[in-house]
PDB file of C-alpha atoms in Angstrom:
ATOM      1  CA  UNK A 287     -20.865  -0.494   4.919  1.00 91.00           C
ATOM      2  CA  UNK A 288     -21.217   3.132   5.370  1.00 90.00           C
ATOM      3  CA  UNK A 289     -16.848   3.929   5.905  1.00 90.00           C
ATOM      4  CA  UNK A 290     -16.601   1.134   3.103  1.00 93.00           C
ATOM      5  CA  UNK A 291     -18.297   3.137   0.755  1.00 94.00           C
ATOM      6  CA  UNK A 292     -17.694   6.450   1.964  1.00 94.00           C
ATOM      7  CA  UNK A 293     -13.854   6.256   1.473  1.00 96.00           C
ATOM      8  CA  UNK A 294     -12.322   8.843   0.514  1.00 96.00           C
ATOM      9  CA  UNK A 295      -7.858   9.471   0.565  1.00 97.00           C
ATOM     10  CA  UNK A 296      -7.357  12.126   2.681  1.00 97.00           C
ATOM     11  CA  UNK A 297      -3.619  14.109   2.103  1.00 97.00           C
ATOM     12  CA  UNK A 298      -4.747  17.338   4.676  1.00 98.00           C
ATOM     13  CA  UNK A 299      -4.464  17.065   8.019  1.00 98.00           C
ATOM     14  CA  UNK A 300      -5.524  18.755  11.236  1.00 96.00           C
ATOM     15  CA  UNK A 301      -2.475  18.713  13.815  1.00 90.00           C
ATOM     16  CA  UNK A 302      -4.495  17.243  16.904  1.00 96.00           C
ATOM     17  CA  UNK A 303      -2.951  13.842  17.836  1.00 97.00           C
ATOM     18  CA  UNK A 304      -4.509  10.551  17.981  1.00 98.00           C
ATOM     19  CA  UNK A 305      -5.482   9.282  21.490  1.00 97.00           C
ATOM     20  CA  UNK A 306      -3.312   6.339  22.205  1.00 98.00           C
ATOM     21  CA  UNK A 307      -6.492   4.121  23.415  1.00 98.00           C
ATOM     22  CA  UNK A 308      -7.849   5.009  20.016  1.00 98.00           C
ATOM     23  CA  UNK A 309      -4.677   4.269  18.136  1.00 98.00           C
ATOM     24  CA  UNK A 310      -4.559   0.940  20.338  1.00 98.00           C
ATOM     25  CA  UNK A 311      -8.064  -0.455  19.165  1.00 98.00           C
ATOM     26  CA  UNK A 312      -7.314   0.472  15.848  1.00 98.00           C
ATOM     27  CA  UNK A 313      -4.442  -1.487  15.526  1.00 98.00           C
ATOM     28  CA  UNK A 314      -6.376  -4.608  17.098  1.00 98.00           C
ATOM     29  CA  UNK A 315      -8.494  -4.575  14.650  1.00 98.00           C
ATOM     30  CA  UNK A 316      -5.855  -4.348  12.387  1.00 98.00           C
ATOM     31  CA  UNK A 317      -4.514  -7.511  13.880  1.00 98.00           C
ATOM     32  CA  UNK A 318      -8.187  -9.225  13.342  1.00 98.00           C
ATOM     33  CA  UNK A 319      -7.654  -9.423   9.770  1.00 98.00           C
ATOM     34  CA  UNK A 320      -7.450 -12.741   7.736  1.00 98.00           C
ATOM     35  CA  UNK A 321      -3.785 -14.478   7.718  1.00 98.00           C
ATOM     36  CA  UNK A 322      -2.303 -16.926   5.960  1.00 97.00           C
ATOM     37  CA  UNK A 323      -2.511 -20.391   8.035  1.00 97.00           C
ATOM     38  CA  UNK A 324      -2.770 -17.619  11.337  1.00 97.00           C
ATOM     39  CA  UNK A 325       1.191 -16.996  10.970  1.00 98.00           C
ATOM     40  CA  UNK A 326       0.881 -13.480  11.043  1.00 98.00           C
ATOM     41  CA  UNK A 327       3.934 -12.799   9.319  1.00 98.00           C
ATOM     42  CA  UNK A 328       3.736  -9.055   8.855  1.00 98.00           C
ATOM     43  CA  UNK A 329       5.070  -6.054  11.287  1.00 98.00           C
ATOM     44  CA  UNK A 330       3.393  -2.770  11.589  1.00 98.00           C
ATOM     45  CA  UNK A 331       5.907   0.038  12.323  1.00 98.00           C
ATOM     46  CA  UNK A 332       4.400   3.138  14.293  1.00 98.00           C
ATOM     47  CA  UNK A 333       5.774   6.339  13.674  1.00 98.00           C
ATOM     48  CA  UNK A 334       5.183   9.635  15.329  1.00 98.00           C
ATOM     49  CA  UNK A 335       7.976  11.216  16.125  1.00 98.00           C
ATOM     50  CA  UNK A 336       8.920  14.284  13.819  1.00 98.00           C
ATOM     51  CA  UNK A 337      12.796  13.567  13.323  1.00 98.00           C
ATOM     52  CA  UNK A 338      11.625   9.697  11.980  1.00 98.00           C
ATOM     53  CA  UNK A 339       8.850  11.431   9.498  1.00 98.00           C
ATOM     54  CA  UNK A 340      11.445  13.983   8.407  1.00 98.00           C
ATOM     55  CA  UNK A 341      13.528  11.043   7.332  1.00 98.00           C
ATOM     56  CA  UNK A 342      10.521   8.852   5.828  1.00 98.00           C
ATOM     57  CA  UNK A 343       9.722  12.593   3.852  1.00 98.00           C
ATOM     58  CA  UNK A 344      11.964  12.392   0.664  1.00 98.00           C
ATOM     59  CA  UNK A 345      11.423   8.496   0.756  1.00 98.00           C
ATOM     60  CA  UNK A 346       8.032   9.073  -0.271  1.00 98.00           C
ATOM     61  CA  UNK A 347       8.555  11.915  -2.406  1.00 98.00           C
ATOM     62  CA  UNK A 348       8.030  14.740   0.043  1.00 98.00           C
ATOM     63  CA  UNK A 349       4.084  13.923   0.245  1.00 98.00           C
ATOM     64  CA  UNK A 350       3.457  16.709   3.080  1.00 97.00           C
ATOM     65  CA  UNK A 351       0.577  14.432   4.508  1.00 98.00           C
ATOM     66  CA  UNK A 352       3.521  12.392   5.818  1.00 98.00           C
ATOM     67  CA  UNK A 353       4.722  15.651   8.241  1.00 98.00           C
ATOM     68  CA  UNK A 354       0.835  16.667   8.798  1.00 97.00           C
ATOM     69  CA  UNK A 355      -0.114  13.526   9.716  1.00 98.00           C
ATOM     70  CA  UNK A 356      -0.019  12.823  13.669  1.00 98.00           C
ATOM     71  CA  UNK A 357       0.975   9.153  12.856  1.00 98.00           C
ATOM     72  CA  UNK A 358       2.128   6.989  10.207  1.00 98.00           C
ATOM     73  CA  UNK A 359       2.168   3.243   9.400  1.00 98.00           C
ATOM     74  CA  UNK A 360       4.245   1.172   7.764  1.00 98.00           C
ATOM     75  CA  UNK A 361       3.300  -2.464   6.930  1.00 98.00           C
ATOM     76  CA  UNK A 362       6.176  -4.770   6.625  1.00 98.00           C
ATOM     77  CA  UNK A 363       6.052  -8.119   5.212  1.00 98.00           C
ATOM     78  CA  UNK A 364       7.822  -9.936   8.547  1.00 98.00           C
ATOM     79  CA  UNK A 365       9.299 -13.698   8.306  1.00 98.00           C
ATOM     80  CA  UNK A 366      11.723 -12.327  10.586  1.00 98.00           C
ATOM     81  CA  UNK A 367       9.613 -13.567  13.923  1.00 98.00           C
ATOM     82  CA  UNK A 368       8.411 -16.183  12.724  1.00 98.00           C
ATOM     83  CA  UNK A 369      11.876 -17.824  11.337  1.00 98.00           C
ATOM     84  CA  UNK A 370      13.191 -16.796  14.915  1.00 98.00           C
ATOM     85  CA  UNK A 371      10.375 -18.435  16.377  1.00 98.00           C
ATOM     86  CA  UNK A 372      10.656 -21.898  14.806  1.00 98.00           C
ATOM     87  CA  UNK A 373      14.457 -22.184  15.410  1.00 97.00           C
ATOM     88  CA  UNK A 374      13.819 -21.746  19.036  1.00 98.00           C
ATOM     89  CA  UNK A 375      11.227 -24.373  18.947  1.00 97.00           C
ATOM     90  CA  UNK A 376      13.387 -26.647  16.827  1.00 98.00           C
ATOM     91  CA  UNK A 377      11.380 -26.323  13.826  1.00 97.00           C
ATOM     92  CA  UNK A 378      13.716 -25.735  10.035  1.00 96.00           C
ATOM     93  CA  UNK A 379      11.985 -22.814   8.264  1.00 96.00           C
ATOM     94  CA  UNK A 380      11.912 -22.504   4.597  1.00 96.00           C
ATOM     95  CA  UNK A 381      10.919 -19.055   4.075  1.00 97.00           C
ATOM     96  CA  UNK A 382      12.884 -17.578   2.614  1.00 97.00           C
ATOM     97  CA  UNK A 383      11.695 -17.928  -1.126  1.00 97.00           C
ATOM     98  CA  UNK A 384       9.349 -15.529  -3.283  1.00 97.00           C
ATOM     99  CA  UNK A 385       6.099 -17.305  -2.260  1.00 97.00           C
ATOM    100  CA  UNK A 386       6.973 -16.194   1.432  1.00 98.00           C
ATOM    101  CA  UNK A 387       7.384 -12.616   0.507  1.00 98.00           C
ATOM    102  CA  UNK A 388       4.175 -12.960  -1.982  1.00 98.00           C
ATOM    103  CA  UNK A 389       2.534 -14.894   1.258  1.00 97.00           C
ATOM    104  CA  UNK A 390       3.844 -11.980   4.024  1.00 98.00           C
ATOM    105  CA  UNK A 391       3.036  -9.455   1.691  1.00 98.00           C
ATOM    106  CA  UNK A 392      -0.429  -9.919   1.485  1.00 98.00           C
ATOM    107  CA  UNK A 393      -0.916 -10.422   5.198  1.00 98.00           C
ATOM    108  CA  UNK A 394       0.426  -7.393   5.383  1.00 98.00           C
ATOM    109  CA  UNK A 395      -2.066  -5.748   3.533  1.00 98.00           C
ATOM    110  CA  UNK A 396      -4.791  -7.279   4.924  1.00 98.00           C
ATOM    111  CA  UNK A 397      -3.892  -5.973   8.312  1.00 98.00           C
ATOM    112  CA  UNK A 398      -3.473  -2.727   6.533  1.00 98.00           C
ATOM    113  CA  UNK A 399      -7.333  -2.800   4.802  1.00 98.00           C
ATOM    114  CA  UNK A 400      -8.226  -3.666   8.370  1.00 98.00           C
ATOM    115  CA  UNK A 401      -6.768  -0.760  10.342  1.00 98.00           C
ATOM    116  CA  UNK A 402      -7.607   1.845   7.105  1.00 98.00           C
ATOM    117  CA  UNK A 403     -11.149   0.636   7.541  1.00 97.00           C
ATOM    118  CA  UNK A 404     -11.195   0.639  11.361  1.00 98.00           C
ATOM    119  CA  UNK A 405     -10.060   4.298  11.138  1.00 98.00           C
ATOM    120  CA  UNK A 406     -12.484   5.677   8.696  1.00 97.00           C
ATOM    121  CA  UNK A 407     -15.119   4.163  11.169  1.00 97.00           C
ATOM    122  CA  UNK A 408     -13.901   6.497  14.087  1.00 97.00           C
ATOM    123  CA  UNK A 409     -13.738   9.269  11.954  1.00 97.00           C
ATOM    124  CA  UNK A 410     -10.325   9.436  11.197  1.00 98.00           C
ATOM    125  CA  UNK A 411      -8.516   9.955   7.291  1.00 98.00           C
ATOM    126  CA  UNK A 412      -5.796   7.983   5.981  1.00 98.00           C
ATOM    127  CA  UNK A 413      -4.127   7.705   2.524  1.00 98.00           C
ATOM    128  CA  UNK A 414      -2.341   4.914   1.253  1.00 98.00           C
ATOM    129  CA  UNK A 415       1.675   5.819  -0.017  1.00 98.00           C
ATOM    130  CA  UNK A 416       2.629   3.551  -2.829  1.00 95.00           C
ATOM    131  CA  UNK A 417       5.965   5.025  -2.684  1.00 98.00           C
ATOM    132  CA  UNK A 418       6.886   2.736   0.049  1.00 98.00           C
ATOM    133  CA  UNK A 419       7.833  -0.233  -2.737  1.00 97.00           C
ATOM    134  CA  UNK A 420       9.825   2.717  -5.130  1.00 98.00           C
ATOM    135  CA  UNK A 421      12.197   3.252  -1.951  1.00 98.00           C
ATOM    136  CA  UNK A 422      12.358   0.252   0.074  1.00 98.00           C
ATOM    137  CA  UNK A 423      15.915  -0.321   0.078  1.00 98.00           C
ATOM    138  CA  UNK A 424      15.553   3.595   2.171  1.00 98.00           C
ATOM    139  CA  UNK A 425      12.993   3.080   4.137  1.00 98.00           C
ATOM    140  CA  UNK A 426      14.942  -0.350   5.712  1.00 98.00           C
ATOM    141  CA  UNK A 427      17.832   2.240   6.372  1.00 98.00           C
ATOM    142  CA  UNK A 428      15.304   4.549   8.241  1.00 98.00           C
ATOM    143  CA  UNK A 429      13.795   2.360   9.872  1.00 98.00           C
ATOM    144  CA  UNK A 430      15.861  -0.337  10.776  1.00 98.00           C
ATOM    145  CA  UNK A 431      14.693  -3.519   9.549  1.00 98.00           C
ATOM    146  CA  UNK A 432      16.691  -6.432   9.832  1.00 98.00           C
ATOM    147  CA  UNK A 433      16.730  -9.029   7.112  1.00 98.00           C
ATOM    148  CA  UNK A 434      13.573 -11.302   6.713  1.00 98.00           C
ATOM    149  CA  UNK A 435      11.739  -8.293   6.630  1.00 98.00           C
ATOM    150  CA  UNK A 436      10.867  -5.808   4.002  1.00 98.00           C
ATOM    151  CA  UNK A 437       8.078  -2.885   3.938  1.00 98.00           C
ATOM    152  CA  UNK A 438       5.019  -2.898   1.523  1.00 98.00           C
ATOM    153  CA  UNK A 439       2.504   0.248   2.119  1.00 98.00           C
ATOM    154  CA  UNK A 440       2.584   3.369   3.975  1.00 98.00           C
ATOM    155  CA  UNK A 441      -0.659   4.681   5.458  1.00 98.00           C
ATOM    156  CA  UNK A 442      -0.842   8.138   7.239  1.00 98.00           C
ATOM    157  CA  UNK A 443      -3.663   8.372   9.522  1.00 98.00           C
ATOM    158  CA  UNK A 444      -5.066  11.461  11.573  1.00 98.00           C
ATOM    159  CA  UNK A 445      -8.094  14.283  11.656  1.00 98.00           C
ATOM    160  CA  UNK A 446      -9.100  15.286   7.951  1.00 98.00           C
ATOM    161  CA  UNK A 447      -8.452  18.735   7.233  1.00 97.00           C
ATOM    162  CA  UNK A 448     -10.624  18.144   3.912  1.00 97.00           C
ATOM    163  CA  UNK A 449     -13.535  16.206   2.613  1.00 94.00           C
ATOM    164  CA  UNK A 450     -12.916  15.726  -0.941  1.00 95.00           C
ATOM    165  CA  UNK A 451     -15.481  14.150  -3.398  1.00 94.00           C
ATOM    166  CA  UNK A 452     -15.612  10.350  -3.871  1.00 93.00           C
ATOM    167  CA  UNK A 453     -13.209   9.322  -6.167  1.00 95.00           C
ATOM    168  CA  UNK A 454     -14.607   7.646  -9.520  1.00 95.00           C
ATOM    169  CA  UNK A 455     -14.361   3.805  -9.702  1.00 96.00           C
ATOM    170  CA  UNK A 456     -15.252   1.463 -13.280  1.00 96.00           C
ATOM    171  CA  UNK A 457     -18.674  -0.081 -13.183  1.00 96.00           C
ATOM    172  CA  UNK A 458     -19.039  -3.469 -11.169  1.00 96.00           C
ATOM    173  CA  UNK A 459     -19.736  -5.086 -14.525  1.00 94.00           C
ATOM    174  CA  UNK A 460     -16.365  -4.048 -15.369  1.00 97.00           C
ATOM    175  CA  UNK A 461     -13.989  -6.270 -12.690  1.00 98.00           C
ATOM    176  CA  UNK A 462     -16.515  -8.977 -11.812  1.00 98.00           C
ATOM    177  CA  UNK A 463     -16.963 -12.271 -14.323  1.00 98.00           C
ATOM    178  CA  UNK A 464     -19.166 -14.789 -13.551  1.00 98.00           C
ATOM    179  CA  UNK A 465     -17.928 -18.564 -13.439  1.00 98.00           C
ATOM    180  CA  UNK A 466     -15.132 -18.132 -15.296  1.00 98.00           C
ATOM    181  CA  UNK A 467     -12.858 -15.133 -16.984  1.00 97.00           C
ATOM    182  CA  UNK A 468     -14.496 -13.543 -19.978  1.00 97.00           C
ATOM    183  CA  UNK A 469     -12.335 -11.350 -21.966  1.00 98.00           C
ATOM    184  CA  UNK A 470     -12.555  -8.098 -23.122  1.00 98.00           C
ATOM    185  CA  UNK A 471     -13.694  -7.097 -26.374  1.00 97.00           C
ATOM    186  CA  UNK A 472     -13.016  -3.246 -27.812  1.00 97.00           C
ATOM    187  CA  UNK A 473     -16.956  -2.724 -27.443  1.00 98.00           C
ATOM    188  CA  UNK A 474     -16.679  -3.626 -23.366  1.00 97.00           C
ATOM    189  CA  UNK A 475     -13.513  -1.179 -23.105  1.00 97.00           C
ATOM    190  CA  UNK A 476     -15.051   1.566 -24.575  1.00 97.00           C
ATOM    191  CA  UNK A 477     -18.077   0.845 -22.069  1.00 97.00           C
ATOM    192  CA  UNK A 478     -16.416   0.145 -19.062  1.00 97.00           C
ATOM    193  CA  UNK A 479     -14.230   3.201 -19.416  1.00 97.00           C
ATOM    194  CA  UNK A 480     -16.720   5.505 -20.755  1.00 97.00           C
ATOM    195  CA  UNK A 481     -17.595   7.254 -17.707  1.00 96.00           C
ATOM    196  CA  UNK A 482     -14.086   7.905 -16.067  1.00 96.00           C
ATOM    197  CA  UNK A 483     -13.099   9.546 -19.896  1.00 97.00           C
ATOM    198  CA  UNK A 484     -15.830  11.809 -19.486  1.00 97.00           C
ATOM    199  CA  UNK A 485     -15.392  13.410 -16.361  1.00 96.00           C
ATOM    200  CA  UNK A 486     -14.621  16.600 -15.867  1.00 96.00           C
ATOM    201  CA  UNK A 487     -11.182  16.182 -14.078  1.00 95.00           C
ATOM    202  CA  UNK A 488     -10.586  13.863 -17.000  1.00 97.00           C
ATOM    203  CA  UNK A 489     -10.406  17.023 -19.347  1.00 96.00           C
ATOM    204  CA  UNK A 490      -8.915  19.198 -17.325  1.00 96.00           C
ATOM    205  CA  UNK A 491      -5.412  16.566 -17.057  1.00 96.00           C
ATOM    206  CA  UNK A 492      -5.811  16.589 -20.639  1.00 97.00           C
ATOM    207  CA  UNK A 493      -5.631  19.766 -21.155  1.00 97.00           C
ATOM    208  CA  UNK A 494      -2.597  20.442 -18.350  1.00 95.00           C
ATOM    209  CA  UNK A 495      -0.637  17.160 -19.827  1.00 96.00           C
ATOM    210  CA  UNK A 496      -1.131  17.642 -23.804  1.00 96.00           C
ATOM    211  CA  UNK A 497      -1.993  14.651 -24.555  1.00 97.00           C
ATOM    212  CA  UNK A 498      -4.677  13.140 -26.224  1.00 97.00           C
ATOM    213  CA  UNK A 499      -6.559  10.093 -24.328  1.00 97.00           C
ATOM    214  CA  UNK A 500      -6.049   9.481 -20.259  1.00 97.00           C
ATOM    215  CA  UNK A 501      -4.297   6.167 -20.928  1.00 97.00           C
ATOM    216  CA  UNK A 502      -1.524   8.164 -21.753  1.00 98.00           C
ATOM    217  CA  UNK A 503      -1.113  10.072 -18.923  1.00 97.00           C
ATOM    218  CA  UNK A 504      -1.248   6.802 -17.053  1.00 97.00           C
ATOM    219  CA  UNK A 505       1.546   5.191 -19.292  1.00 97.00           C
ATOM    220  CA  UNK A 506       3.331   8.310 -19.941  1.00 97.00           C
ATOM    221  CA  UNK A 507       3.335  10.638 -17.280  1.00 96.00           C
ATOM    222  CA  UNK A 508       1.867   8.563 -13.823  1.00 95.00           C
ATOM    223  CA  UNK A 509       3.544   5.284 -14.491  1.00 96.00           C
ATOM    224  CA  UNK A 510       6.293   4.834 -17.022  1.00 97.00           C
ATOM    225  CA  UNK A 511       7.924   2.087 -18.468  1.00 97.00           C
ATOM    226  CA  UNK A 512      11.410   3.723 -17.349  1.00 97.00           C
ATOM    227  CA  UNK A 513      10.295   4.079 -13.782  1.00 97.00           C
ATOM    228  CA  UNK A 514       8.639   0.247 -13.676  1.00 97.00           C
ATOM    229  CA  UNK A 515      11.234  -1.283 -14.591  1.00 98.00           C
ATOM    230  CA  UNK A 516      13.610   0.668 -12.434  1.00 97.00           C
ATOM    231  CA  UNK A 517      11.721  -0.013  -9.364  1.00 97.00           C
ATOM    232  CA  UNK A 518      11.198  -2.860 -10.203  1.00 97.00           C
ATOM    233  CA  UNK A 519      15.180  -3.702 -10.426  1.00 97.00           C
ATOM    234  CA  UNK A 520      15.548  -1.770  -7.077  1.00 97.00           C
ATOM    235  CA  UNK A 521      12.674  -4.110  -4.959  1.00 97.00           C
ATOM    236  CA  UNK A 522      14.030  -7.380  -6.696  1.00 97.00           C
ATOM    237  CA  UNK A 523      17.396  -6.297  -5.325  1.00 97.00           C
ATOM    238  CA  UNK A 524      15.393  -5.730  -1.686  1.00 98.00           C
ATOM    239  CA  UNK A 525      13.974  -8.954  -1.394  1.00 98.00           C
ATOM    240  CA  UNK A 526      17.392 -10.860  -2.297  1.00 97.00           C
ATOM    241  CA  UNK A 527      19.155  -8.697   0.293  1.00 97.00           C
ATOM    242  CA  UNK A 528      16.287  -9.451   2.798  1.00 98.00           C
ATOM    243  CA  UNK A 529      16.333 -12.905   2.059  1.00 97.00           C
ATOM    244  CA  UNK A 530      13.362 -14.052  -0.512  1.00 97.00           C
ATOM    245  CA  UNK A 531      15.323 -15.114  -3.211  1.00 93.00           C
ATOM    246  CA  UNK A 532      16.928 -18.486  -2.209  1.00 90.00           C
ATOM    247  CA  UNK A 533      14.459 -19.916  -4.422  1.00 86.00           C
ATOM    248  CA  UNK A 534      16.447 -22.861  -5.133  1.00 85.00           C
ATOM    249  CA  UNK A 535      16.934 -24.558  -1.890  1.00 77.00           C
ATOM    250  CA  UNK A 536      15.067 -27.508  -1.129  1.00 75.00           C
ATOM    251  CA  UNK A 537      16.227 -28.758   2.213  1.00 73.00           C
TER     252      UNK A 537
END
């Protein structure tokens, strides 16, 4: 409970390295994480050597963590193995739809929750890169991923260099409904949001982004329309060229 509630994203570094009996138990108990019907289908790709990161750099927008941090992880959403797998045992695989990605994905990130958590415990920092959907179709270049199997999050992981203050989250009253969904009314918004819009670092991005509420930094500045719908073209194309889009086949 403590590194559950403690977490904090950590983007500075320390340059020590990560003992590889540490790294090794953290990445069991990355592996202990819930799976869909205990397939597995997800690949964790280890990288530490400088050249590799240098490459991964620009893919996630030249984040510096991803050079300062000893190692870094990328979760893959892997069907590859498994298809492989039942051929040899004479067993016809039909994987390779959207619910399989959807399916891999999320085993992925299980795994991912499992290792980030497992970390924090032994006093490690990590940060989560959501670049790694944005650049996919690179990142499969880099990092040589055949088809089947396509990456999902980043995670850098090493010795914090920084302890920054716990992030802000909504009220629990504000993402949990009881029995069934219960809709928001203006009155709840204004509630649930009132505390994040009246933080300090809320006023100070208003003032540095001229604008006027912090929704619209969100929709204007942080995540645009332009840029959804751009990576969103780019991953769609990533999952047919990796195989997830035969959703038509039925034998």
């Amino acid at each position: 409970m403590k590194a559950l509630l403690n977490h904090r994203s950590i983007r500075k570094y320390k340059g020590d390295p990560i003992d590889d009996s540490l790294l090794q138990e953290i990445l069991t108990a990355g592996t202990r994480a819930s799976t869909t019907g205990n397939m597995q289908v997800y690949s964790i790709i280890v990288t530490r050597d400088e050249e590799v990161k240098r490459q991964l750099l620009p893919l996630h927008f030249n984040q510096q963590m991803v050079m300062q941090a000893p190692v870094v992880l990328t979760f893959c959403a892997d069907f590859n193995r498994f298809n492989k797998w039942c051929k040899q045992r004479n067993a016809n695989p039909g994987y390779d739809n959207f619910l399989s990605f959807f399916t891999a994905a999320i085993d992925a990130l299980l795994a991912a929750q499992n290792v980030c958590i497992a970390a924090e415990e032994k006093g490690l920092g990590i940060c989560y890169l959501g670049t790694t959907t944005y650049t996919a179709d690179k990142i499969i270049e880099v990092l040589k991923l055949p088809k089947g199997v396509v990456p999902v999050t980043t995670v850098v992981m090493g010795y914090p260099d920084e302890q920054p203050e716990l992030t802000d989250r909504l009220p629990l009253a504000g993402v949990i409904h009881h029995e069934v969904y219960h809709d928001y009314s203006e009155g709840d918004i204004d509630q649930i949001y009132q505390q994040k819009e009246s933080l300090p670092l809320t006023k100070k991005l208003l003032e540095e982004n001229k604008k006027e509420t912090l929704a619209q930094i969100f929709t204007d500045n942080r995540y645009t329309l332009k840029d959804n719908v751009t990576f969103s073209k780019n991953l769609l194309k990533v999952l047919e060229q990796q195989g997830f889009m035969n959703n038509d086949r039925t034998e």
